[in-house]
Amino acid sequence: MANKHAVLSASSSERWLNCPPSARLCENYEDKGSDYAAEGTDAHTLCEFRLKQALGMPTEDPIDNLSWYNEEMEDCADGYCAFVMEEVAKARERCADPLVLVEQRLDYSRYVGIEGSFGTGDCVIVSDGLLHIIDYKHGLGVLVSAEKNSQLSCYALGALDLFDGIYDIAQVSLTIYQPRRENVSTYTMSREELLAWAKTVLAPAAKLAYEGKGEFKAGDHCQFCKAKANCRKRAEYNLELARYDFEMPALL
């Protein structure tokens, strides 16, 4: 993925927003990957291919090179493609020439004050007054919500930086498409809300994260942290949870 080497990647933003020093700490650990990640990468590749086909964009069939390809993945990609094309049709009702971008690099460095802060948006639809970010999730384990989703919000900032002056964007919609959990989640906010979040939440946390400063904090965001097995704060957090689980009752 294009954000692989970004210190402050959009995909890991929930973690470094909640635990800023984890951004630099994770640089000390090798990215070992997993079968789940490999399957997700194949699914994204297939989704990109099917969507570009539907949009009439140049593309090459990747199926022979997909290790995890199966009928379920094809069904998921078809569903994703159909959903995006429905959103494109809606955009064309609002705007004669909406812009549709697939696997677009989105740089939000200007909003965090750290060069090289970027990610890759699965699908970006830009029309008069509305910016729509759509992100495909293939995973089954975690139900992902679009509401105030930091990853998609970072993508939106990158897209806003590119296209706001052309399309006069007033609203931003974020959508998670997660077919294996039958989950389509959409959250809409104003351009001003997004920019306020960037200024008051994102930028301060990004500065701390980039400098390796701030406080370690454990929570749900630890799930994909490469340092979680050795993290003292997470161990303390788990011990505290265990203490409550096994707390002695007041009465015999």
JSON list of C-alpha atoms in Angstrom, two decimals:
[
{"chain": "A", "resi": 1, "resn": "MET", "atom": "CA", "xyz": [0.00, 0.00, 0.00]},
{"chain": "A", "resi": 2, "resn": "ALA", "atom": "CA", "xyz": [1.16, 3.55, -0.65]},
{"chain": "A", "resi": 3, "resn": "ASN", "atom": "CA", "xyz": [1.11, 4.55, 3.02]},
{"chain": "A", "resi": 4, "resn": "LYS", "atom": "CA", "xyz": [3.48, 1.72, 4.02]},
{"chain": "A", "resi": 5, "resn": "HIS", "atom": "CA", "xyz": [6.39, 3.97, 4.89]},
{"chain": "A", "resi": 6, "resn": "ALA", "atom": "CA", "xyz": [4.46, 6.94, 6.30]},
{"chain": "A", "resi": 7, "resn": "VAL", "atom": "CA", "xyz": [5.29, 7.49, 9.97]},
{"chain": "A", "resi": 8, "resn": "LEU", "atom": "CA", "xyz": [1.86, 9.01, 10.52]},
{"chain": "A", "resi": 9, "resn": "SER", "atom": "CA", "xyz": [-0.16, 6.78, 8.21]},
{"chain": "A", "resi": 10, "resn": "ALA", "atom": "CA", "xyz": [-3.90, 7.22, 7.99]},
{"chain": "A", "resi": 11, "resn": "SER", "atom": "CA", "xyz": [-4.48, 3.49, 8.51]},
{"chain": "A", "resi": 12, "resn": "SER", "atom": "CA", "xyz": [-2.75, 3.60, 11.92]},
{"chain": "A", "resi": 13, "resn": "SER", "atom": "CA", "xyz": [-4.13, 7.01, 12.91]},
{"chain": "A", "resi": 14, "resn": "GLU", "atom": "CA", "xyz": [-6.55, 5.68, 15.54]},
{"chain": "A", "resi": 15, "resn": "ARG", "atom": "CA", "xyz": [-3.55, 4.22, 17.36]},
{"chain": "A", "resi": 16, "resn": "TRP", "atom": "CA", "xyz": [-1.21, 7.21, 17.23]},
{"chain": "A", "resi": 17, "resn": "LEU", "atom": "CA", "xyz": [-4.03, 9.65, 18.00]},
{"chain": "A", "resi": 18, "resn": "ASN", "atom": "CA", "xyz": [-4.78, 7.74, 21.21]},
{"chain": "A", "resi": 19, "resn": "CYS", "atom": "CA", "xyz": [-1.16, 6.75, 21.96]},
{"chain": "A", "resi": 20, "resn": "PRO", "atom": "CA", "xyz": [1.19, 9.24, 20.25]},
{"chain": "A", "resi": 21, "resn": "PRO", "atom": "CA", "xyz": [4.56, 7.67, 21.22]},
{"chain": "A", "resi": 22, "resn": "SER", "atom": "CA", "xyz": [3.52, 4.35, 19.64]},
{"chain": "A", "resi": 23, "resn": "ALA", "atom": "CA", "xyz": [4.21, 5.82, 16.17]},
{"chain": "A", "resi": 24, "resn": "ARG", "atom": "CA", "xyz": [7.97, 5.93, 16.72]},
{"chain": "A", "resi": 25, "resn": "LEU", "atom": "CA", "xyz": [8.03, 2.85, 18.93]},
{"chain": "A", "resi": 26, "resn": "CYS", "atom": "CA", "xyz": [6.56, 0.71, 16.15]},
{"chain": "A", "resi": 27, "resn": "GLU", "atom": "CA", "xyz": [9.42, 1.70, 13.84]},
{"chain": "A", "resi": 28, "resn": "ASN", "atom": "CA", "xyz": [11.62, -0.63, 15.89]},
{"chain": "A", "resi": 29, "resn": "TYR", "atom": "CA", "xyz": [9.52, -3.67, 14.94]},
{"chain": "A", "resi": 30, "resn": "GLU", "atom": "CA", "xyz": [9.51, -5.58, 11.68]},
{"chain": "A", "resi": 31, "resn": "ASP", "atom": "CA", "xyz": [6.22, -5.72, 9.82]},
{"chain": "A", "resi": 32, "resn": "LYS", "atom": "CA", "xyz": [5.69, -9.49, 9.79]},
{"chain": "A", "resi": 33, "resn": "GLY", "atom": "CA", "xyz": [2.31, -9.38, 8.07]},
{"chain": "A", "resi": 34, "resn": "SER", "atom": "CA", "xyz": [-0.32, -12.11, 8.38]},
{"chain": "A", "resi": 35, "resn": "ASP", "atom": "CA", "xyz": [-2.61, -14.29, 6.31]},
{"chain": "A", "resi": 36, "resn": "TYR", "atom": "CA", "xyz": [-5.47, -11.91, 7.14]},
{"chain": "A", "resi": 37, "resn": "ALA", "atom": "CA", "xyz": [-3.50, -8.95, 5.81]},
{"chain": "A", "resi": 38, "resn": "ALA", "atom": "CA", "xyz": [-2.52, -10.85, 2.67]},
{"chain": "A", "resi": 39, "resn": "GLU", "atom": "CA", "xyz": [-6.14, -11.82, 2.05]},
{"chain": "A", "resi": 40, "resn": "GLY", "atom": "CA", "xyz": [-7.21, -8.20, 2.55]},
{"chain": "A", "resi": 41, "resn": "THR", "atom": "CA", "xyz": [-4.60, -7.00, 0.07]},
{"chain": "A", "resi": 42, "resn": "ASP", "atom": "CA", "xyz": [-5.86, -9.46, -2.55]},
{"chain": "A", "resi": 43, "resn": "ALA", "atom": "CA", "xyz": [-9.45, -8.36, -1.92]},
{"chain": "A", "resi": 44, "resn": "HIS", "atom": "CA", "xyz": [-8.51, -4.70, -2.40]},
{"chain": "A", "resi": 45, "resn": "THR", "atom": "CA", "xyz": [-6.69, -5.56, -5.63]},
{"chain": "A", "resi": 46, "resn": "LEU", "atom": "CA", "xyz": [-9.77, -7.35, -6.95]},
{"chain": "A", "resi": 47, "resn": "CYS", "atom": "CA", "xyz": [-12.06, -4.48, -5.88]},
{"chain": "A", "resi": 48, "resn": "GLU", "atom": "CA", "xyz": [-9.83, -1.99, -7.68]},
{"chain": "A", "resi": 49, "resn": "PHE", "atom": "CA", "xyz": [-9.93, -4.10, -10.86]},
{"chain": "A", "resi": 50, "resn": "ARG", "atom": "CA", "xyz": [-13.70, -4.56, -10.86]},
{"chain": "A", "resi": 51, "resn": "LEU", "atom": "CA", "xyz": [-14.35, -0.89, -10.14]},
{"chain": "A", "resi": 52, "resn": "LYS", "atom": "CA", "xyz": [-11.99, 0.32, -12.85]},
{"chain": "A", "resi": 53, "resn": "GLN", "atom": "CA", "xyz": [-13.72, -2.07, -15.28]},
{"chain": "A", "resi": 54, "resn": "ALA", "atom": "CA", "xyz": [-17.10, -0.58, -14.40]},
{"chain": "A", "resi": 55, "resn": "LEU", "atom": "CA", "xyz": [-15.77, 2.97, -14.77]},
{"chain": "A", "resi": 56, "resn": "GLY", "atom": "CA", "xyz": [-14.09, 2.22, -18.09]},
{"chain": "A", "resi": 57, "resn": "MET", "atom": "CA", "xyz": [-10.60, 2.91, -16.75]},
{"chain": "A", "resi": 58, "resn": "PRO", "atom": "CA", "xyz": [-7.50, 1.10, -18.07]},
{"chain": "A", "resi": 59, "resn": "THR", "atom": "CA", "xyz": [-6.76, -1.95, -15.92]},
{"chain": "A", "resi": 60, "resn": "GLU", "atom": "CA", "xyz": [-5.31, -5.45, -16.03]},
{"chain": "A", "resi": 61, "resn": "ASP", "atom": "CA", "xyz": [-6.91, -8.62, -14.69]},
{"chain": "A", "resi": 62, "resn": "PRO", "atom": "CA", "xyz": [-4.99, -9.60, -11.50]},
{"chain": "A", "resi": 63, "resn": "ILE", "atom": "CA", "xyz": [-6.88, -12.79, -10.65]},
{"chain": "A", "resi": 64, "resn": "ASP", "atom": "CA", "xyz": [-4.16, -15.24, -11.70]},
{"chain": "A", "resi": 65, "resn": "ASN", "atom": "CA", "xyz": [-1.82, -13.55, -9.23]},
{"chain": "A", "resi": 66, "resn": "LEU", "atom": "CA", "xyz": [-4.21, -13.51, -6.26]},
{"chain": "A", "resi": 67, "resn": "SER", "atom": "CA", "xyz": [-3.33, -16.22, -3.74]},
{"chain": "A", "resi": 68, "resn": "TRP", "atom": "CA", "xyz": [-6.55, -15.83, -1.75]},
{"chain": "A", "resi": 69, "resn": "TYR", "atom": "CA", "xyz": [-9.03, -15.44, -4.58]},
{"chain": "A", "resi": 70, "resn": "ASN", "atom": "CA", "xyz": [-12.31, -17.32, -4.17]},
{"chain": "A", "resi": 71, "resn": "GLU", "atom": "CA", "xyz": [-16.02, -17.01, -4.96]},
{"chain": "A", "resi": 72, "resn": "GLU", "atom": "CA", "xyz": [-16.74, -15.11, -1.75]},
{"chain": "A", "resi": 73, "resn": "MET", "atom": "CA", "xyz": [-14.08, -12.51, -2.59]},
{"chain": "A", "resi": 74, "resn": "GLU", "atom": "CA", "xyz": [-15.57, -12.09, -6.06]},
{"chain": "A", "resi": 75, "resn": "ASP", "atom": "CA", "xyz": [-19.04, -11.57, -4.57]},
{"chain": "A", "resi": 76, "resn": "CYS", "atom": "CA", "xyz": [-17.63, -8.98, -2.16]},
{"chain": "A", "resi": 77, "resn": "ALA", "atom": "CA", "xyz": [-15.89, -7.13, -4.98]},
{"chain": "A", "resi": 78, "resn": "ASP", "atom": "CA", "xyz": [-19.03, -7.16, -7.11]},
{"chain": "A", "resi": 79, "resn": "GLY", "atom": "CA", "xyz": [-21.07, -5.77, -4.22]},
{"chain": "A", "resi": 80, "resn": "TYR", "atom": "CA", "xyz": [-18.51, -3.04, -3.56]},
{"chain": "A", "resi": 81, "resn": "CYS", "atom": "CA", "xyz": [-18.44, -2.11, -7.24]},
{"chain": "A", "resi": 82, "resn": "ALA", "atom": "CA", "xyz": [-22.24, -1.92, -7.41]},
{"chain": "A", "resi": 83, "resn": "PHE", "atom": "CA", "xyz": [-22.35, 0.27, -4.30]},
{"chain": "A", "resi": 84, "resn": "VAL", "atom": "CA", "xyz": [-19.74, 2.69, -5.62]},
{"chain": "A", "resi": 85, "resn": "MET", "atom": "CA", "xyz": [-21.47, 2.94, -9.00]},
{"chain": "A", "resi": 86, "resn": "GLU", "atom": "CA", "xyz": [-24.73, 3.83, -7.23]},
{"chain": "A", "resi": 87, "resn": "GLU", "atom": "CA", "xyz": [-22.89, 6.65, -5.42]},
{"chain": "A", "resi": 88, "resn": "VAL", "atom": "CA", "xyz": [-21.35, 7.80, -8.71]},
{"chain": "A", "resi": 89, "resn": "ALA", "atom": "CA", "xyz": [-24.86, 7.95, -10.23]},
{"chain": "A", "resi": 90, "resn": "LYS", "atom": "CA", "xyz": [-26.02, 10.12, -7.31]},
{"chain": "A", "resi": 91, "resn": "ALA", "atom": "CA", "xyz": [-23.01, 12.40, -7.80]},
{"chain": "A", "resi": 92, "resn": "ARG", "atom": "CA", "xyz": [-23.91, 12.82, -11.47]},
{"chain": "A", "resi": 93, "resn": "GLU", "atom": "CA", "xyz": [-27.35, 14.06, -10.42]},
{"chain": "A", "resi": 94, "resn": "ARG", "atom": "CA", "xyz": [-25.67, 16.86, -8.46]},
{"chain": "A", "resi": 95, "resn": "CYS", "atom": "CA", "xyz": [-22.85, 17.61, -10.86]},
{"chain": "A", "resi": 96, "resn": "ALA", "atom": "CA", "xyz": [-22.29, 17.29, -14.62]},
{"chain": "A", "resi": 97, "resn": "ASP", "atom": "CA", "xyz": [-18.68, 16.19, -14.24]},
{"chain": "A", "resi": 98, "resn": "PRO", "atom": "CA", "xyz": [-18.00, 14.46, -10.90]},
{"chain": "A", "resi": 99, "resn": "LEU", "atom": "CA", "xyz": [-14.48, 13.18, -10.36]},
{"chain": "A", "resi": 100, "resn": "VAL", "atom": "CA", "xyz": [-14.02, 9.52, -9.43]},
{"chain": "A", "resi": 101, "resn": "LEU", "atom": "CA", "xyz": [-10.60, 8.41, -8.22]},
{"chain": "A", "resi": 102, "resn": "VAL", "atom": "CA", "xyz": [-9.57, 4.81, -7.47]},
{"chain": "A", "resi": 103, "resn": "GLU", "atom": "CA", "xyz": [-6.64, 3.94, -5.19]},
{"chain": "A", "resi": 104, "resn": "GLN", "atom": "CA", "xyz": [-5.68, 7.60, -4.95]},
{"chain": "A", "resi": 105, "resn": "ARG", "atom": "CA", "xyz": [-2.69, 8.80, -2.91]},
{"chain": "A", "resi": 106, "resn": "LEU", "atom": "CA", "xyz": [-3.97, 11.46, -0.51]},
{"chain": "A", "resi": 107, "resn": "ASP", "atom": "CA", "xyz": [-1.46, 13.69, 1.25]},
{"chain": "A", "resi": 108, "resn": "TYR", "atom": "CA", "xyz": [-2.68, 15.46, 4.39]},
{"chain": "A", "resi": 109, "resn": "SER", "atom": "CA", "xyz": [0.76, 16.80, 5.41]},
{"chain": "A", "resi": 110, "resn": "ARG", "atom": "CA", "xyz": [-0.44, 20.41, 5.33]},
{"chain": "A", "resi": 111, "resn": "TYR", "atom": "CA", "xyz": [-3.03, 19.73, 8.02]},
{"chain": "A", "resi": 112, "resn": "VAL", "atom": "CA", "xyz": [-0.72, 17.92, 10.42]},
{"chain": "A", "resi": 113, "resn": "GLY", "atom": "CA", "xyz": [2.40, 19.97, 9.78]},
{"chain": "A", "resi": 114, "resn": "ILE", "atom": "CA", "xyz": [4.46, 16.84, 9.08]},
{"chain": "A", "resi": 115, "resn": "GLU", "atom": "CA", "xyz": [5.75, 16.19, 5.56]},
{"chain": "A", "resi": 116, "resn": "GLY", "atom": "CA", "xyz": [5.19, 12.70, 4.19]},
{"chain": "A", "resi": 117, "resn": "SER", "atom": "CA", "xyz": [1.82, 12.16, 5.93]},
{"chain": "A", "resi": 118, "resn": "PHE", "atom": "CA", "xyz": [-0.33, 10.35, 3.40]},
{"chain": "A", "resi": 119, "resn": "GLY", "atom": "CA", "xyz": [-2.52, 7.37, 2.70]},
{"chain": "A", "resi": 120, "resn": "THR", "atom": "CA", "xyz": [-4.34, 5.69, -0.18]},
{"chain": "A", "resi": 121, "resn": "GLY", "atom": "CA", "xyz": [-8.08, 6.16, -0.62]},
{"chain": "A", "resi": 122, "resn": "ASP", "atom": "CA", "xyz": [-9.91, 3.17, -2.12]},
{"chain": "A", "resi": 123, "resn": "CYS", "atom": "CA", "xyz": [-12.44, 5.43, -3.82]},
{"chain": "A", "resi": 124, "resn": "VAL", "atom": "CA", "xyz": [-12.92, 9.19, -3.82]},
{"chain": "A", "resi": 125, "resn": "ILE", "atom": "CA", "xyz": [-15.95, 10.83, -5.44]},
{"chain": "A", "resi": 126, "resn": "VAL", "atom": "CA", "xyz": [-15.83, 14.61, -5.77]},
{"chain": "A", "resi": 127, "resn": "SER", "atom": "CA", "xyz": [-18.85, 16.59, -6.93]},
{"chain": "A", "resi": 128, "resn": "ASP", "atom": "CA", "xyz": [-20.20, 20.08, -6.46]},
{"chain": "A", "resi": 129, "resn": "GLY", "atom": "CA", "xyz": [-20.57, 20.65, -2.73]},
{"chain": "A", "resi": 130, "resn": "LEU", "atom": "CA", "xyz": [-19.79, 17.06, -1.66]},
{"chain": "A", "resi": 131, "resn": "LEU", "atom": "CA", "xyz": [-16.68, 14.98, -1.12]},
{"chain": "A", "resi": 132, "resn": "HIS", "atom": "CA", "xyz": [-17.31, 11.25, -0.60]},
{"chain": "A", "resi": 133, "resn": "ILE", "atom": "CA", "xyz": [-14.60, 8.91, 0.70]},
{"chain": "A", "resi": 134, "resn": "ILE", "atom": "CA", "xyz": [-15.37, 5.19, 0.41]},
{"chain": "A", "resi": 135, "resn": "ASP", "atom": "CA", "xyz": [-13.16, 2.59, 2.09]},
{"chain": "A", "resi": 136, "resn": "TYR", "atom": "CA", "xyz": [-13.40, -1.18, 1.60]},
{"chain": "A", "resi": 137, "resn": "LYS", "atom": "CA", "xyz": [-12.83, -3.43, 4.60]},
{"chain": "A", "resi": 138, "resn": "HIS", "atom": "CA", "xyz": [-12.55, -7.18, 3.97]},
{"chain": "A", "resi": 139, "resn": "GLY", "atom": "CA", "xyz": [-12.01, -8.21, 7.59]},
{"chain": "A", "resi": 140, "resn": "LEU", "atom": "CA", "xyz": [-14.49, -10.22, 9.63]},
{"chain": "A", "resi": 141, "resn": "GLY", "atom": "CA", "xyz": [-13.07, -9.67, 13.10]},
{"chain": "A", "resi": 142, "resn": "VAL", "atom": "CA", "xyz": [-13.73, -6.01, 13.86]},
{"chain": "A", "resi": 143, "resn": "LEU", "atom": "CA", "xyz": [-16.92, -4.14, 12.90]},
{"chain": "A", "resi": 144, "resn": "VAL", "atom": "CA", "xyz": [-15.72, -0.77, 11.57]},
{"chain": "A", "resi": 145, "resn": "SER", "atom": "CA", "xyz": [-17.79, 2.40, 11.88]},
{"chain": "A", "resi": 146, "resn": "ALA", "atom": "CA", "xyz": [-17.48, 5.45, 9.65]},
{"chain": "A", "resi": 147, "resn": "GLU", "atom": "CA", "xyz": [-18.55, 7.80, 12.44]},
{"chain": "A", "resi": 148, "resn": "LYS", "atom": "CA", "xyz": [-15.68, 10.19, 13.13]},
{"chain": "A", "resi": 149, "resn": "ASN", "atom": "CA", "xyz": [-13.35, 7.59, 11.60]},
{"chain": "A", "resi": 150, "resn": "SER", "atom": "CA", "xyz": [-9.84, 9.04, 11.78]},
{"chain": "A", "resi": 151, "resn": "GLN", "atom": "CA", "xyz": [-8.47, 7.04, 8.81]},
{"chain": "A", "resi": 152, "resn": "LEU", "atom": "CA", "xyz": [-11.18, 8.25, 6.45]},
{"chain": "A", "resi": 153, "resn": "SER", "atom": "CA", "xyz": [-11.01, 11.76, 7.92]},
{"chain": "A", "resi": 154, "resn": "CYS", "atom": "CA", "xyz": [-7.31, 11.91, 7.04]},
{"chain": "A", "resi": 155, "resn": "TYR", "atom": "CA", "xyz": [-8.13, 10.77, 3.52]},
{"chain": "A", "resi": 156, "resn": "ALA", "atom": "CA", "xyz": [-10.79, 13.47, 3.31]},
{"chain": "A", "resi": 157, "resn": "LEU", "atom": "CA", "xyz": [-8.28, 16.13, 4.32]},
{"chain": "A", "resi": 158, "resn": "GLY", "atom": "CA", "xyz": [-5.94, 14.97, 1.57]},
{"chain": "A", "resi": 159, "resn": "ALA", "atom": "CA", "xyz": [-8.75, 15.09, -0.99]},
{"chain": "A", "resi": 160, "resn": "LEU", "atom": "CA", "xyz": [-9.89, 18.48, 0.29]},
{"chain": "A", "resi": 161, "resn": "ASP", "atom": "CA", "xyz": [-6.39, 19.81, -0.23]},
{"chain": "A", "resi": 162, "resn": "LEU", "atom": "CA", "xyz": [-6.51, 18.68, -3.87]},
{"chain": "A", "resi": 163, "resn": "PHE", "atom": "CA", "xyz": [-10.03, 19.55, -4.95]},
{"chain": "A", "resi": 164, "resn": "ASP", "atom": "CA", "xyz": [-11.71, 22.05, -2.62]},
{"chain": "A", "resi": 165, "resn": "GLY", "atom": "CA", "xyz": [-10.95, 25.03, -4.86]},
{"chain": "A", "resi": 166, "resn": "ILE", "atom": "CA", "xyz": [-12.33, 23.26, -7.92]},
{"chain": "A", "resi": 167, "resn": "TYR", "atom": "CA", "xyz": [-15.58, 21.86, -6.54]},
{"chain": "A", "resi": 168, "resn": "ASP", "atom": "CA", "xyz": [-16.37, 24.23, -3.63]},
{"chain": "A", "resi": 169, "resn": "ILE", "atom": "CA", "xyz": [-16.87, 21.38, -1.15]},
{"chain": "A", "resi": 170, "resn": "ALA", "atom": "CA", "xyz": [-19.29, 22.08, 1.71]},
{"chain": "A", "resi": 171, "resn": "GLN", "atom": "CA", "xyz": [-19.91, 18.56, 3.06]},
{"chain": "A", "resi": 172, "resn": "VAL", "atom": "CA", "xyz": [-17.82, 15.45, 3.52]},
{"chain": "A", "resi": 173, "resn": "SER", "atom": "CA", "xyz": [-19.24, 11.91, 3.61]},
{"chain": "A", "resi": 174, "resn": "LEU", "atom": "CA", "xyz": [-17.23, 8.95, 4.91]},
{"chain": "A", "resi": 175, "resn": "THR", "atom": "CA", "xyz": [-18.33, 5.41, 4.10]},
{"chain": "A", "resi": 176, "resn": "ILE", "atom": "CA", "xyz": [-17.08, 2.03, 5.28]},
{"chain": "A", "resi": 177, "resn": "TYR", "atom": "CA", "xyz": [-18.10, -0.86, 3.03]},
{"chain": "A", "resi": 178, "resn": "GLN", "atom": "CA", "xyz": [-17.55, -4.12, 4.96]},
{"chain": "A", "resi": 179, "resn": "PRO", "atom": "CA", "xyz": [-19.47, -6.86, 3.13]},
{"chain": "A", "resi": 180, "resn": "ARG", "atom": "CA", "xyz": [-18.48, -9.88, 5.20]},
{"chain": "A", "resi": 181, "resn": "ARG", "atom": "CA", "xyz": [-20.04, -8.19, 8.22]},
{"chain": "A", "resi": 182, "resn": "GLU", "atom": "CA", "xyz": [-23.00, -6.88, 6.17]},
{"chain": "A", "resi": 183, "resn": "ASN", "atom": "CA", "xyz": [-21.89, -3.44, 7.27]},
{"chain": "A", "resi": 184, "resn": "VAL", "atom": "CA", "xyz": [-22.26, -0.24, 5.24]},
{"chain": "A", "resi": 185, "resn": "SER", "atom": "CA", "xyz": [-21.63, 2.70, 7.55]},
{"chain": "A", "resi": 186, "resn": "THR", "atom": "CA", "xyz": [-21.76, 6.34, 6.43]},
{"chain": "A", "resi": 187, "resn": "TYR", "atom": "CA", "xyz": [-21.04, 9.50, 8.40]},
{"chain": "A", "resi": 188, "resn": "THR", "atom": "CA", "xyz": [-21.48, 13.01, 7.03]},
{"chain": "A", "resi": 189, "resn": "MET", "atom": "CA", "xyz": [-20.04, 16.24, 8.42]},
{"chain": "A", "resi": 190, "resn": "SER", "atom": "CA", "xyz": [-19.42, 19.76, 7.25]},
{"chain": "A", "resi": 191, "resn": "ARG", "atom": "CA", "xyz": [-16.14, 20.93, 5.79]},
{"chain": "A", "resi": 192, "resn": "GLU", "atom": "CA", "xyz": [-15.76, 23.22, 8.81]},
{"chain": "A", "resi": 193, "resn": "GLU", "atom": "CA", "xyz": [-16.16, 20.30, 11.24]},
{"chain": "A", "resi": 194, "resn": "LEU", "atom": "CA", "xyz": [-13.44, 18.35, 9.45]},
{"chain": "A", "resi": 195, "resn": "LEU", "atom": "CA", "xyz": [-11.04, 21.30, 9.47]},
{"chain": "A", "resi": 196, "resn": "ALA", "atom": "CA", "xyz": [-11.74, 22.01, 13.15]},
{"chain": "A", "resi": 197, "resn": "TRP", "atom": "CA", "xyz": [-10.94, 18.38, 14.02]},
{"chain": "A", "resi": 198, "resn": "ALA", "atom": "CA", "xyz": [-7.72, 18.61, 12.03]},
{"chain": "A", "resi": 199, "resn": "LYS", "atom": "CA", "xyz": [-6.66, 21.73, 13.89]},
{"chain": "A", "resi": 200, "resn": "THR", "atom": "CA", "xyz": [-7.67, 20.82, 17.44]},
{"chain": "A", "resi": 201, "resn": "VAL", "atom": "CA", "xyz": [-7.22, 17.03, 17.52]},
{"chain": "A", "resi": 202, "resn": "LEU", "atom": "CA", "xyz": [-5.19, 15.71, 14.61]},
{"chain": "A", "resi": 203, "resn": "ALA", "atom": "CA", "xyz": [-2.37, 18.25, 14.36]},
{"chain": "A", "resi": 204, "resn": "PRO", "atom": "CA", "xyz": [-1.46, 18.35, 18.10]},
{"chain": "A", "resi": 205, "resn": "ALA", "atom": "CA", "xyz": [-1.42, 14.53, 18.34]},
{"chain": "A", "resi": 206, "resn": "ALA", "atom": "CA", "xyz": [0.58, 14.26, 15.10]},
{"chain": "A", "resi": 207, "resn": "LYS", "atom": "CA", "xyz": [3.25, 16.60, 16.45]},
{"chain": "A", "resi": 208, "resn": "LEU", "atom": "CA", "xyz": [3.63, 14.50, 19.59]},
{"chain": "A", "resi": 209, "resn": "ALA", "atom": "CA", "xyz": [3.63, 11.26, 17.60]},
{"chain": "A", "resi": 210, "resn": "TYR", "atom": "CA", "xyz": [6.26, 12.44, 15.15]},
{"chain": "A", "resi": 211, "resn": "GLU", "atom": "CA", "xyz": [8.52, 13.56, 17.99]},
{"chain": "A", "resi": 212, "resn": "GLY", "atom": "CA", "xyz": [7.95, 10.34, 19.93]},
{"chain": "A", "resi": 213, "resn": "LYS", "atom": "CA", "xyz": [6.41, 12.28, 22.80]},
{"chain": "A", "resi": 214, "resn": "GLY", "atom": "CA", "xyz": [3.15, 12.13, 24.73]},
{"chain": "A", "resi": 215, "resn": "GLU", "atom": "CA", "xyz": [1.74, 9.46, 27.02]},
{"chain": "A", "resi": 216, "resn": "PHE", "atom": "CA", "xyz": [1.35, 5.78, 26.28]},
{"chain": "A", "resi": 217, "resn": "LYS", "atom": "CA", "xyz": [-2.28, 4.76, 26.51]},
{"chain": "A", "resi": 218, "resn": "ALA", "atom": "CA", "xyz": [-3.76, 1.28, 26.19]},
{"chain": "A", "resi": 219, "resn": "GLY", "atom": "CA", "xyz": [-7.15, 0.44, 24.74]},
{"chain": "A", "resi": 220, "resn": "ASP", "atom": "CA", "xyz": [-8.89, -1.06, 21.72]},
{"chain": "A", "resi": 221, "resn": "HIS", "atom": "CA", "xyz": [-6.47, 0.80, 19.46]},
{"chain": "A", "resi": 222, "resn": "CYS", "atom": "CA", "xyz": [-3.68, -1.56, 20.63]},
{"chain": "A", "resi": 223, "resn": "GLN", "atom": "CA", "xyz": [-5.06, -4.43, 18.51]},
{"chain": "A", "resi": 224, "resn": "PHE", "atom": "CA", "xyz": [-2.80, -3.86, 15.50]},
{"chain": "A", "resi": 225, "resn": "CYS", "atom": "CA", "xyz": [0.15, -2.29, 17.33]},
{"chain": "A", "resi": 226, "resn": "LYS", "atom": "CA", "xyz": [3.41, -4.07, 16.54]},
{"chain": "A", "resi": 227, "resn": "ALA", "atom": "CA", "xyz": [4.75, -3.31, 20.03]},
{"chain": "A", "resi": 228, "resn": "LYS", "atom": "CA", "xyz": [1.75, -4.60, 21.99]},
{"chain": "A", "resi": 229, "resn": "ALA", "atom": "CA", "xyz": [3.44, -7.81, 23.17]},
{"chain": "A", "resi": 230, "resn": "ASN", "atom": "CA", "xyz": [6.20, -5.83, 24.90]},
{"chain": "A", "resi": 231, "resn": "CYS", "atom": "CA", "xyz": [4.26, -2.73, 25.95]},
{"chain": "A", "resi": 232, "resn": "ARG", "atom": "CA", "xyz": [4.34, -2.03, 29.68]},
{"chain": "A", "resi": 233, "resn": "LYS", "atom": "CA", "xyz": [1.26, 0.22, 29.56]},
{"chain": "A", "resi": 234, "resn": "ARG", "atom": "CA", "xyz": [-0.78, -2.48, 27.83]},
{"chain": "A", "resi": 235, "resn": "ALA", "atom": "CA", "xyz": [0.36, -5.09, 30.36]},
{"chain": "A", "resi": 236, "resn": "GLU", "atom": "CA", "xyz": [-0.72, -2.80, 33.21]},
{"chain": "A", "resi": 237, "resn": "TYR", "atom": "CA", "xyz": [-4.04, -2.20, 31.44]},
{"chain": "A", "resi": 238, "resn": "ASN", "atom": "CA", "xyz": [-4.67, -5.94, 31.06]},
{"chain": "A", "resi": 239, "resn": "LEU", "atom": "CA", "xyz": [-3.77, -6.59, 34.69]},
{"chain": "A", "resi": 240, "resn": "GLU", "atom": "CA", "xyz": [-6.23, -3.92, 35.78]},
{"chain": "A", "resi": 241, "resn": "LEU", "atom": "CA", "xyz": [-8.98, -5.50, 33.69]},
{"chain": "A", "resi": 242, "resn": "ALA", "atom": "CA", "xyz": [-8.16, -8.91, 35.18]},
{"chain": "A", "resi": 243, "resn": "ARG", "atom": "CA", "xyz": [-8.33, -7.45, 38.70]},
{"chain": "A", "resi": 244, "resn": "TYR", "atom": "CA", "xyz": [-11.92, -6.37, 38.07]},
{"chain": "A", "resi": 245, "resn": "ASP", "atom": "CA", "xyz": [-12.81, -9.70, 36.49]},
{"chain": "A", "resi": 246, "resn": "PHE", "atom": "CA", "xyz": [-11.64, -11.60, 39.58]},
{"chain": "A", "resi": 247, "resn": "GLU", "atom": "CA", "xyz": [-12.57, -9.10, 42.28]},
{"chain": "A", "resi": 248, "resn": "MET", "atom": "CA", "xyz": [-13.85, -10.85, 45.40]},
{"chain": "A", "resi": 249, "resn": "PRO", "atom": "CA", "xyz": [-17.56, -10.35, 46.10]},
{"chain": "A", "resi": 250, "resn": "ALA", "atom": "CA", "xyz": [-18.54, -8.40, 49.21]},
{"chain": "A", "resi": 251, "resn": "LEU", "atom": "CA", "xyz": [-20.60, -11.33, 50.56]},
{"chain": "A", "resi": 252, "resn": "LEU", "atom": "CA", "xyz": [-19.76, -15.04, 50.88]}
]
